[in-house]
Coordinates of C-alpha atoms in Angstrom, one line a residue:
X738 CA -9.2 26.5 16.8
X739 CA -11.3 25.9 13.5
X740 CA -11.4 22.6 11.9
X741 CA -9.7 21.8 9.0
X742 CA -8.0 25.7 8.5
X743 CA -4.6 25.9 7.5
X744 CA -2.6 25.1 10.5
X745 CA -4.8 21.6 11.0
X746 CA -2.6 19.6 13.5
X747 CA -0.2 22.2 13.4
X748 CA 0.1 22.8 17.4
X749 CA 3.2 25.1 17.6
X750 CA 4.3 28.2 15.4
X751 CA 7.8 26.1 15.0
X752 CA 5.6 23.2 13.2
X753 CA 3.5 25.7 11.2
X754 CA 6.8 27.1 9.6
X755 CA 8.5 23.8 8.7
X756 CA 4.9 22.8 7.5
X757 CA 4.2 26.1 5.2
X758 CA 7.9 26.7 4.2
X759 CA 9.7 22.9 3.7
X760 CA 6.9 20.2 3.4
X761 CA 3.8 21.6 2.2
X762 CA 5.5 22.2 -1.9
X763 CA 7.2 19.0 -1.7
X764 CA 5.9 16.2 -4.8
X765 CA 4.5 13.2 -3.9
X766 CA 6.2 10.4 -4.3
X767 CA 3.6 7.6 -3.8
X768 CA 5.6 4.4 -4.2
X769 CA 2.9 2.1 -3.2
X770 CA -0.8 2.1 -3.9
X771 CA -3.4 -0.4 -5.4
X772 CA -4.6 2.4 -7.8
X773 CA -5.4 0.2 -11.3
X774 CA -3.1 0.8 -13.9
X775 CA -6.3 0.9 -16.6
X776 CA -7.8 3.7 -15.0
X777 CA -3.7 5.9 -14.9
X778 CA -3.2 4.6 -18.8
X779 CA -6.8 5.5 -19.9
X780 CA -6.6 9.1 -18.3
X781 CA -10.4 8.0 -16.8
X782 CA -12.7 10.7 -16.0
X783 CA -14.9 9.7 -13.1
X784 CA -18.5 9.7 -13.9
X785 CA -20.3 10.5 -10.1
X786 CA -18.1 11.1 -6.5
X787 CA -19.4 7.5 -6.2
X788 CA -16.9 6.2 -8.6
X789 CA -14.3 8.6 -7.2
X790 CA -14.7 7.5 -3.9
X791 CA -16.8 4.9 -3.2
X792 CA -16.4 2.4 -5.6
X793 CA -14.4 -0.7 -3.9
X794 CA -13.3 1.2 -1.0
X795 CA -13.4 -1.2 2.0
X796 CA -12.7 1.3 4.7
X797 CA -16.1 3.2 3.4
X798 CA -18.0 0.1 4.0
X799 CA -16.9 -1.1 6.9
X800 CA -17.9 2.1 8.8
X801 CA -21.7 2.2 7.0
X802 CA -21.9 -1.3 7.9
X803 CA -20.6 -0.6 11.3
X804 CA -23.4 2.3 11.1
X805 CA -25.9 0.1 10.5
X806 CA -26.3 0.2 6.3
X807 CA -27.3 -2.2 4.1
X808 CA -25.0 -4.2 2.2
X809 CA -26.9 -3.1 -1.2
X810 CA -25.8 0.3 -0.1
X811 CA -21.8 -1.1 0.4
X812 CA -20.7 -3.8 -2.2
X813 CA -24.6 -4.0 -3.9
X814 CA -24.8 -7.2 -2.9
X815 CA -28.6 -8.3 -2.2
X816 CA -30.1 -5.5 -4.9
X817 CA -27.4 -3.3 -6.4
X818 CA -28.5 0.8 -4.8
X819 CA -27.9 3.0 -7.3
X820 CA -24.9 5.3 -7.2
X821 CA -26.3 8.7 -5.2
X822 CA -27.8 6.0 -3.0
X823 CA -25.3 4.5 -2.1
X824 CA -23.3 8.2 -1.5
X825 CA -26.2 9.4 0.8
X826 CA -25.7 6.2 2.8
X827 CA -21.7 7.4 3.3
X828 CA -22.9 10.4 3.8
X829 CA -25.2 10.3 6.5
X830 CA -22.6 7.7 7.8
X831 CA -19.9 10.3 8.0
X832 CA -21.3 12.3 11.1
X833 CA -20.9 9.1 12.9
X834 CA -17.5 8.5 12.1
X835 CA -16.0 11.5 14.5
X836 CA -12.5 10.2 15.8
X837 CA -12.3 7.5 13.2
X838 CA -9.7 8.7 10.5
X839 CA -12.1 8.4 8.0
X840 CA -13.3 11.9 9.4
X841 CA -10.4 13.9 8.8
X842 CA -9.7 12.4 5.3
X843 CA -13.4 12.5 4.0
X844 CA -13.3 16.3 4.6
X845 CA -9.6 17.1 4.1
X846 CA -10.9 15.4 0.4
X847 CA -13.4 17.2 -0.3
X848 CA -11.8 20.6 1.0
X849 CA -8.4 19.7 -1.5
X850 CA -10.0 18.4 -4.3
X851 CA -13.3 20.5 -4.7
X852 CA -12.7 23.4 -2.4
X853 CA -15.7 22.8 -0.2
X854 CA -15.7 23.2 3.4
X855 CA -19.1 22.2 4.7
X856 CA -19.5 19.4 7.1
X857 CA -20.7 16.0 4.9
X858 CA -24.1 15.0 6.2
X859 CA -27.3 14.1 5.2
X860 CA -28.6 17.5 4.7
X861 CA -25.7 18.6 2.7
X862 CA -24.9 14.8 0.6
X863 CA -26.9 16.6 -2.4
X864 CA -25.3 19.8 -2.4
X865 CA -22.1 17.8 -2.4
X866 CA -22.6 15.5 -4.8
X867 CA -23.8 18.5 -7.4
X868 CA -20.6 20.0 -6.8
X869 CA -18.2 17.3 -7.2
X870 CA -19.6 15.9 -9.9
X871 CA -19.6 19.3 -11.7
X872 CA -16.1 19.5 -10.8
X873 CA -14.7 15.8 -11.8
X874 CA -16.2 16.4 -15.2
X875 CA -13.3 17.9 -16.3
X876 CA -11.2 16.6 -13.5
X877 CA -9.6 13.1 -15.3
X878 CA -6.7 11.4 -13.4
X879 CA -4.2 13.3 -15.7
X880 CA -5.5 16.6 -13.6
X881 CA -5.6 14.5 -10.4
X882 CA -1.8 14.0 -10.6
X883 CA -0.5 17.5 -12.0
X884 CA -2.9 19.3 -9.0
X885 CA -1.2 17.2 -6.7
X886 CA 2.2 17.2 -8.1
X887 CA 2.5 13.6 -7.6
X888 CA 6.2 12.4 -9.5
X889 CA 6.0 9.0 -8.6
X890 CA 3.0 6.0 -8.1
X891 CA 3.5 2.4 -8.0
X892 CA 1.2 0.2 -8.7
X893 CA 0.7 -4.0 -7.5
X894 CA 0.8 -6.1 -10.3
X895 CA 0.4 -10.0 -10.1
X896 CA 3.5 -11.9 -12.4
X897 CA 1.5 -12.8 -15.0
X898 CA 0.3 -9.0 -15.7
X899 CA 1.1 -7.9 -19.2
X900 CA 1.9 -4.5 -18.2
X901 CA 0.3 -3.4 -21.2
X902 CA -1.1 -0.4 -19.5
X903 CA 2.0 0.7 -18.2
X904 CA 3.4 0.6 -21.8
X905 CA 0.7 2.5 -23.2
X906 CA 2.0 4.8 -20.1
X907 CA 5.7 5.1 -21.0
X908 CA 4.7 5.2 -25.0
X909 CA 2.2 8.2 -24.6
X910 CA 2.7 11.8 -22.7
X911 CA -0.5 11.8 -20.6
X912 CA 1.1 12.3 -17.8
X913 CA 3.8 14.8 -18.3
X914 CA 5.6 14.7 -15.1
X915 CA 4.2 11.4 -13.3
X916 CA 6.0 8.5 -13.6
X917 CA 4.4 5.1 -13.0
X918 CA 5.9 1.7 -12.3
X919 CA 4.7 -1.8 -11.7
X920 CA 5.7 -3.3 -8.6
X921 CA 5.9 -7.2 -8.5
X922 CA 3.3 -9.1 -6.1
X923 CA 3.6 -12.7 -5.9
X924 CA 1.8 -13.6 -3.4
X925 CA -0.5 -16.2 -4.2
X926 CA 2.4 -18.3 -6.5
X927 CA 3.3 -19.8 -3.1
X928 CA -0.2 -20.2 -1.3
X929 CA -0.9 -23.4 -1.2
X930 CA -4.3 -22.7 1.1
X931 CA -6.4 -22.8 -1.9
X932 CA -5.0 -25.8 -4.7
X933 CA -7.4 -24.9 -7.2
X934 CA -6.7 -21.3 -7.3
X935 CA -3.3 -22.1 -6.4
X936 CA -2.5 -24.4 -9.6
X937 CA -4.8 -21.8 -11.5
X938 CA -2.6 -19.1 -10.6
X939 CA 0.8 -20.9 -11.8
X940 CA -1.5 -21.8 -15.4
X941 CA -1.2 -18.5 -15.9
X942 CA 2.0 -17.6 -14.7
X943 CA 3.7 -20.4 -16.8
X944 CA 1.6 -19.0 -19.8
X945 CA 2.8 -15.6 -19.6
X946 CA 6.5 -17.0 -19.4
X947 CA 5.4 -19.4 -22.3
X948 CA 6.9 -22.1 -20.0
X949 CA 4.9 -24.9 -19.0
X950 CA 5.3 -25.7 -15.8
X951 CA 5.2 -29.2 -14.8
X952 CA 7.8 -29.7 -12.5
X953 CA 9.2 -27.5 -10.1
X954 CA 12.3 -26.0 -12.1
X955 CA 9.7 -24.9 -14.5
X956 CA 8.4 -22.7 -11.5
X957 CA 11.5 -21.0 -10.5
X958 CA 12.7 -20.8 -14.7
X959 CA 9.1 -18.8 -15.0
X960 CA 8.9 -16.4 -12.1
X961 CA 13.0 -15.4 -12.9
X962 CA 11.6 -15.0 -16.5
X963 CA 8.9 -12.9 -15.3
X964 CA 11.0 -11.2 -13.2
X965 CA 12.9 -10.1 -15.3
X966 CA 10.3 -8.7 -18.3
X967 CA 9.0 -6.6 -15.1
X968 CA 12.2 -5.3 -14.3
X969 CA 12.7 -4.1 -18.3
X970 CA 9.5 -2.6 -17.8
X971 CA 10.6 0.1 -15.1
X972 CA 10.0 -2.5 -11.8
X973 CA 12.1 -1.5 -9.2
X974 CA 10.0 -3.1 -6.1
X975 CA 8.7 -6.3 -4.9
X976 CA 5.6 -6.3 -2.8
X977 CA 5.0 -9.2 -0.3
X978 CA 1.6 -10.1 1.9
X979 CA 2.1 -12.3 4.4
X980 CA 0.2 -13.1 8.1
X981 CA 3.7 -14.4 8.4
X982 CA 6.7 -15.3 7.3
X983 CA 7.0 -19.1 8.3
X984 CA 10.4 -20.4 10.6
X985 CA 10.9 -23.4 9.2
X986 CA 14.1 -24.1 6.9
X987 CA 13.6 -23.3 3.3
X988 CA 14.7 -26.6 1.8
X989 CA 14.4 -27.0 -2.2
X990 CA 14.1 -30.5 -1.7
X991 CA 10.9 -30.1 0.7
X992 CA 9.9 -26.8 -1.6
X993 CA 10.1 -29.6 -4.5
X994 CA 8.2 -32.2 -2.8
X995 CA 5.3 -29.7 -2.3
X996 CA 4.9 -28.3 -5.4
X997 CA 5.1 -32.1 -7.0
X998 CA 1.9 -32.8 -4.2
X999 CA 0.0 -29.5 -4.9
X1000 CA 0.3 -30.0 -9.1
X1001 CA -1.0 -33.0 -9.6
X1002 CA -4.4 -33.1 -11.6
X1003 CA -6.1 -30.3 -12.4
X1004 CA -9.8 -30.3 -10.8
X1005 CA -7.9 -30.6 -7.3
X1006 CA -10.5 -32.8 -6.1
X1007 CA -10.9 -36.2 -4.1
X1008 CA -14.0 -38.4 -3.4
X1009 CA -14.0 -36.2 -0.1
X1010 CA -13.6 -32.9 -1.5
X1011 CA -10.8 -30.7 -2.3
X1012 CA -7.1 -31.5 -1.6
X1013 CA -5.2 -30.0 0.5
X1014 CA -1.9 -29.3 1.5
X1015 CA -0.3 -30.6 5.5
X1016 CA 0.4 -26.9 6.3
X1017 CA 3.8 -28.0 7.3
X1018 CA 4.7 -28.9 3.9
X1019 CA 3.2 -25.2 2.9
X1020 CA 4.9 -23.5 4.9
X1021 CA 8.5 -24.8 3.7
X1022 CA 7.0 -24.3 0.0
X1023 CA 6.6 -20.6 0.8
X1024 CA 9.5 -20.1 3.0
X1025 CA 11.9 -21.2 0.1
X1026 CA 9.8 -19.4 -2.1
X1027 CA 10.4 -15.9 -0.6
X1028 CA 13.8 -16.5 -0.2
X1029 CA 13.8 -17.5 -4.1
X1030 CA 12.3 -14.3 -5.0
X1031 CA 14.5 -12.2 -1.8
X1032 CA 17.5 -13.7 -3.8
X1033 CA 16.3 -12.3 -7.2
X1034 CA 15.2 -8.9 -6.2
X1035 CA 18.9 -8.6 -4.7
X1036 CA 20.5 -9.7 -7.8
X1037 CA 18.2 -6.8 -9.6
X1038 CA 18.5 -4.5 -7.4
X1039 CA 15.0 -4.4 -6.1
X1040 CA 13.7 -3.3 -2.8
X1041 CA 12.0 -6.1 -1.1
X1042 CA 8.8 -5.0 0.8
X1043 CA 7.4 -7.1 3.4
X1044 CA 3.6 -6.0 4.4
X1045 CA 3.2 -8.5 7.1
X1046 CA 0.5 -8.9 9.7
X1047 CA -2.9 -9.1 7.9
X1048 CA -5.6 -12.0 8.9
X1049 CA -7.9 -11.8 6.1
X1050 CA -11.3 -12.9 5.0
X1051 CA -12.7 -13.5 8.7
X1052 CA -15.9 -13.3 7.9
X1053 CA -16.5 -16.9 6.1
X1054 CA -20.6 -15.6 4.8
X1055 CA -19.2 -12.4 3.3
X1056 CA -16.2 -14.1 1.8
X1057 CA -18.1 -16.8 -0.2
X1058 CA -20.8 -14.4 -0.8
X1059 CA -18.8 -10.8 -1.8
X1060 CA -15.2 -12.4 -2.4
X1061 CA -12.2 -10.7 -1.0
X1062 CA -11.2 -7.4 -0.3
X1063 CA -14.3 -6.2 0.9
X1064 CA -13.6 -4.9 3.9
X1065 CA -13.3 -7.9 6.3
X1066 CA -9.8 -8.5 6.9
X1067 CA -8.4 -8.0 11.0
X1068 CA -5.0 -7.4 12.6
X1069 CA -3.2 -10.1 13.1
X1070 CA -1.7 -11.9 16.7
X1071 CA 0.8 -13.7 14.8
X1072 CA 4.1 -14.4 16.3
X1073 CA 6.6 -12.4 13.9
X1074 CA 10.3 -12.3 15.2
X1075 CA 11.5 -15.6 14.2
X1076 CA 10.2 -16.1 10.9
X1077 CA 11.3 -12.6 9.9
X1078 CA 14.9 -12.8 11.8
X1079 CA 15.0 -16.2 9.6
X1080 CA 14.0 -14.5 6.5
X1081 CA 16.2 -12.2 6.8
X1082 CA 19.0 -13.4 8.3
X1083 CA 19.3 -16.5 6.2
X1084 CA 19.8 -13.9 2.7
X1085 CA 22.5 -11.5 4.9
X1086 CA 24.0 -14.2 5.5
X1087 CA 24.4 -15.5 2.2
X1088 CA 25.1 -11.8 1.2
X1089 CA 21.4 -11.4 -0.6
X1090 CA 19.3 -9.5 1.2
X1091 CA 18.0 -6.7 -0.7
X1092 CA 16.4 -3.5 0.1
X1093 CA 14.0 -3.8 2.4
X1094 CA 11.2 -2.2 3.8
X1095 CA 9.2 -4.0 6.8
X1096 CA 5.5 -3.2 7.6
X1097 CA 3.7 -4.5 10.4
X1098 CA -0.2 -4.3 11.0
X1099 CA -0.3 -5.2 14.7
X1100 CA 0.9 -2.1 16.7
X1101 CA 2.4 -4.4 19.6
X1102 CA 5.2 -5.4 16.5
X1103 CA 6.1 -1.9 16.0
X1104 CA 9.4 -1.6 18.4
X1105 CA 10.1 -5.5 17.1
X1106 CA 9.7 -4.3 13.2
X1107 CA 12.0 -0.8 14.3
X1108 CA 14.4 -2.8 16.0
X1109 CA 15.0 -5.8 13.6
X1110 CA 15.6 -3.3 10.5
X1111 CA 18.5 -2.2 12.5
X1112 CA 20.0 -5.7 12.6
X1113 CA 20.5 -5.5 8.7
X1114 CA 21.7 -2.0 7.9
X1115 CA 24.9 -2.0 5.3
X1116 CA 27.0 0.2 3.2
X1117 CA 28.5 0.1 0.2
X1118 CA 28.8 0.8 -3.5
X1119 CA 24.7 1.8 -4.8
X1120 CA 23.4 1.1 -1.4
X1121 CA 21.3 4.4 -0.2
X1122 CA 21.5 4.7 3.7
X1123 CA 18.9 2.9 5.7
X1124 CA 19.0 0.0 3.5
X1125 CA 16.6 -2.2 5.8
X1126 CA 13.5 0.6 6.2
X1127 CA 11.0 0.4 9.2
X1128 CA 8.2 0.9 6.9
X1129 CA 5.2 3.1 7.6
X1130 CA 2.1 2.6 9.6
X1131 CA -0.4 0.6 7.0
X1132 CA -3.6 0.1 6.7
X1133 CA -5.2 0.3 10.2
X1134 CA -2.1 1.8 11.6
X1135 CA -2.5 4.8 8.5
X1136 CA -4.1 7.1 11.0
X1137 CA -2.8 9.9 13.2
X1138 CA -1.9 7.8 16.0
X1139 CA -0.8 4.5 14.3
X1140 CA 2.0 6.7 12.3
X1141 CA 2.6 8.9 15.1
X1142 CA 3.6 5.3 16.8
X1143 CA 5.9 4.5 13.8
X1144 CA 8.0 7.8 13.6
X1145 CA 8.8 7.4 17.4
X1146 CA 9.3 4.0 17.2
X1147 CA 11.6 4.3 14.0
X1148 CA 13.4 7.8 15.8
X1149 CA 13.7 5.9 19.4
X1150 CA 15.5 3.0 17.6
X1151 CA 16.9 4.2 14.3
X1152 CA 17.3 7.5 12.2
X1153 CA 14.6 9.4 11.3
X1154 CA 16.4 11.2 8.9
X1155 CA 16.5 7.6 6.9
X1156 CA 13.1 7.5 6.5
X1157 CA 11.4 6.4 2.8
X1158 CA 8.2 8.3 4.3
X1159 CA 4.5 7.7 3.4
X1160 CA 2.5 6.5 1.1
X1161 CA -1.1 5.9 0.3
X1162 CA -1.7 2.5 -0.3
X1163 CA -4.9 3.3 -1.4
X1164 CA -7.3 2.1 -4.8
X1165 CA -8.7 5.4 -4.3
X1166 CA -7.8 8.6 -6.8
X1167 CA -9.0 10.6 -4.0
X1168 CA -6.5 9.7 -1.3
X1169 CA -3.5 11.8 -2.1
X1170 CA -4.1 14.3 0.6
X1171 CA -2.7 11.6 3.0
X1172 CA 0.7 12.4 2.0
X1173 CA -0.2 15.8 3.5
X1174 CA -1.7 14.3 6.6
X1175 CA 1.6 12.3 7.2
X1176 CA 3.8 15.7 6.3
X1177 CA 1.6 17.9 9.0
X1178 CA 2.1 14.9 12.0
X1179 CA 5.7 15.1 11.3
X1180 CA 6.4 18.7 11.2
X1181 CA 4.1 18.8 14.3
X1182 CA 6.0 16.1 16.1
X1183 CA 9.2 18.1 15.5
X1184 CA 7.6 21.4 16.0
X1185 CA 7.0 20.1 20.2
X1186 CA 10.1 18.8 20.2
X1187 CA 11.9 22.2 19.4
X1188 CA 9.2 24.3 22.1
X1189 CA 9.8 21.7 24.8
X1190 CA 13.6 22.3 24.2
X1191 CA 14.4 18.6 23.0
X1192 CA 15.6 19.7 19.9
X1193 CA 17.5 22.7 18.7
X1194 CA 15.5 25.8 17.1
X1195 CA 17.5 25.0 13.6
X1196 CA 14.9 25.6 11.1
X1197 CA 17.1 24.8 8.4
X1198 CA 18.4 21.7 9.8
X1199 CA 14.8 20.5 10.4
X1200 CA 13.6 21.6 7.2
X1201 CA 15.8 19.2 5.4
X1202 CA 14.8 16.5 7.3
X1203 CA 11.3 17.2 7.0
X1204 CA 11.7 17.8 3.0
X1205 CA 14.2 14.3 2.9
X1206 CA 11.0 12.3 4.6
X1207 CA 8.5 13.7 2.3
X1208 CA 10.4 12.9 -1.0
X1209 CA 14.6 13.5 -1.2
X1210 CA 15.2 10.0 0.4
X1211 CA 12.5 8.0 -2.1
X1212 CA 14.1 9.4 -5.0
X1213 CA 17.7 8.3 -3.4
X1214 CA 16.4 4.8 -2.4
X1215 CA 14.5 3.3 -4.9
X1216 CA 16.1 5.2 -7.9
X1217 CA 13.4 5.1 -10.3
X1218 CA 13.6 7.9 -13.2
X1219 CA 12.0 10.8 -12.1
X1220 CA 9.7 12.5 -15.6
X1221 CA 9.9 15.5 -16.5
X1222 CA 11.4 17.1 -13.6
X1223 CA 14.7 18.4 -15.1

């Protein structure tokens, strides 16, 4: 069979046809990503494929470092390469990279993007790079998003965020028929790991609420304040990063005490170096926290997303050296049953949970994560079916067999035909086609099932499903305005 033609993982003549006539016209509705909201508002146009693609993507680097390359080559750290350089590094890296996903989507890119089909190599890196370039000259995002019909993106946006891109965005008509929300991440408003960046992080916070926050109500009045602008801005999501969620009560009294012993002074400092939090105490600060903010999405009628999982920054050289994000962050062995089942249950039972979407990065959590979203389900008035989503596979689970692990783990122990389907969570413009590399796995999955006789040869039955997973059942659940789509 040859590589990368039209019927790419397309195994079975029943999966081609619900692949060519149900999911392959479908928009894109990419409800989470990390792509910066400057770079949507200011219609960029990228300058070199290095920019496109390379610039700050951590999957890229870890497999040239794993190659052997240079960190000049990666991050620049050490004697900044310039940008060809540092392509032809990728480049000859890419040959190496046969199995890894970055395989399929490096060529599937270049293929839906550009239209070229050679191999990526070191022989061909220049030919490439002529091409693309020539081609993202007049390729700004604007054409991006209308090639790839994409009707939806949502963006990660710390509280404090202005959002003045995004209303540049819904002032001007740059993109016609994408719209584009903020989604509101919190995450570091209840790490105490770090009291400098910590109290750093809630200077600014209490600065864009224009509350000053010296005690604890302060806190809370800001974030609902801030809550609140993002939700008149369009914000219909909450994003959460946690290794964990803790299992410890989430006592205001102990959440108070905390804050009270992490705010005091500003330079954070003691005769024997920085101050620090007993991570006891943190962990009740940031379990009452995310139940504070579980309790306010509900009340706005949020979904609540829970990316859990992550052990980040394991390499302590690169971290002080490069920073974060930089491609060395690991799945995580934390324990996650009880501290979710007490996250969760504690708002159900209060009647507050939210929406929900759960993500896990270890693949040993995924019949745990499928199996607890079931525990939470509920109907009523405004509530879309499959209110408590089993999220799909993330970050080193976004790969043909990671999300071939979640769509049987979600159809063994819930409905399929629920599912909020994929998205990119990607900084790259250049990662769109993974929308199409989720819609393929799926119609192939079914396509098996209907020649080994498991499922019935019902083409329209299977259709819908297939066109419901690739975008009906986003528009239902999160009920954001579509634009310009009648």
């Amino acid at each position: 069979m040859p590589f990368l033609d039209l019927d790419f993982m397309l195994g079975t003549e029943t999966a081609r046809r619900l692949y060519h006539d149900y999911a392959a016209a479908m928009p894109i509705y990419d409800y989470h990503c990390h792509l910066p909201p400057e770079d949507l508002a200011g219609d960029r146009t990228f300058a070199n494929l290095h920019e496109a693609w390379l610039e700050g993507d951590h999957y890229k680097w870890r497999a040239m470092r794993a190659n052997g390359v240079e960190e000049r080559y990666c991050t620049g750290y050490g004697g900044d390469a310039d940008p060809y350089e540092k392509f032809l590094a990728f480049a000859q890296t890419v040959p190496h990279t046969i199995r890894n996903p970055l395989y399929h989507w490096t060529h599937l890119e270049l293929q839906r993007y550009f239209g070229i089909d050679a191999p990526l190599n070191g022989d061909t890196a220049k030919e490439i790079w002529d091409d693309a370039n020539r081609q993202l000259a007049v390729m700004p995002v604007s054409a991006i998003l209308e090639k790839f019909d994409v009707a939806v993106i949502g963006t990660t946006d710390a509280p404090a965020d202005d959002l003045a891109h995004h209303r540049q965005l819904a002032e001007n008509q740059t993109l016609a028929k994408t719209a584009v929300y903020p989604a509101f991440r919190p995450d570091k408003v209840h790490d105490l790991s770090d009291l400098a960046a910590w109290n750093a992080t809630i200077d600014s916070l209490g600065a864009s609420a224009e509350i000053r926050i010296e005690d604890f109500d302060d806190l809370l009045a800001a974030l609902a304040k801030r809550h609140a602008f993002f939700h008149d801005h369009g914000c219909r999501l909450s994003d959460h990063g946690l290794t964990s969620l803790p299992n410890v009560p989430c006592s205001e009294a102990a959440a108070r005490k905390a804050f009270n012993a992490a705010r005091q002074g500003d330079d954070n400092a003691t005769p024997n170096g920085p101050r620090m939090i007993d991570t006891a105490d943190a962990a009740l600060f940031t379990a009452f926290m995310m139940q504070f903010l579980g309790r306010l999405d509900h009340a706005a009628g949020w979904t609540h997303q829970l990316h859990l999982g992550a052990i980040r920054n394991n390499n302590d050289w690169a971290y002080e050296h490069l920073g974060p994000d930089t491609g060395y962050d690991s799945i995580g062995d934390a324990r996650q049953g009880p501290g979710l089942r007490r996250h969760l249950g504690t708002l159900a039972r209060d009647r507050k949970l939210p929406k929900t979407i759960l993500y896990n990065l270890n693949p040993a959590d995924n019949y745990l994560f499928a199996a607890m979203a079931g525990n939470y389900q509920e109907a009523g008035p405004g509530l879309p079916p499959g209110k408590v989503q089993y999220g799909s596979g993330w970050w080193f689970l976004d790969q043909k067999e990671g999300m071939t692990m979640q769509l049987n783990a979600l159809s063994n122990l819930g409905l399929l035909t629920r599912f909020v389907g994929m998205l990119t969570d990607s900084r790259s413009f250049l990662s769109f086609p993974r929308h199409e590399y989720f819609r393929r796995l799926l119609c192939d999955l079914l396509g098996r099932d209907v020649e080994n006789g498991e499922l019935p040869n019902d083409l329209d039955m299977l259709g819908k499903v297939v066109q419901d997973v690739s975008f009906n059942n986003a528009v239902n659940y999160f009920g954001m305005e579509l634009k310009g789509r009648g």
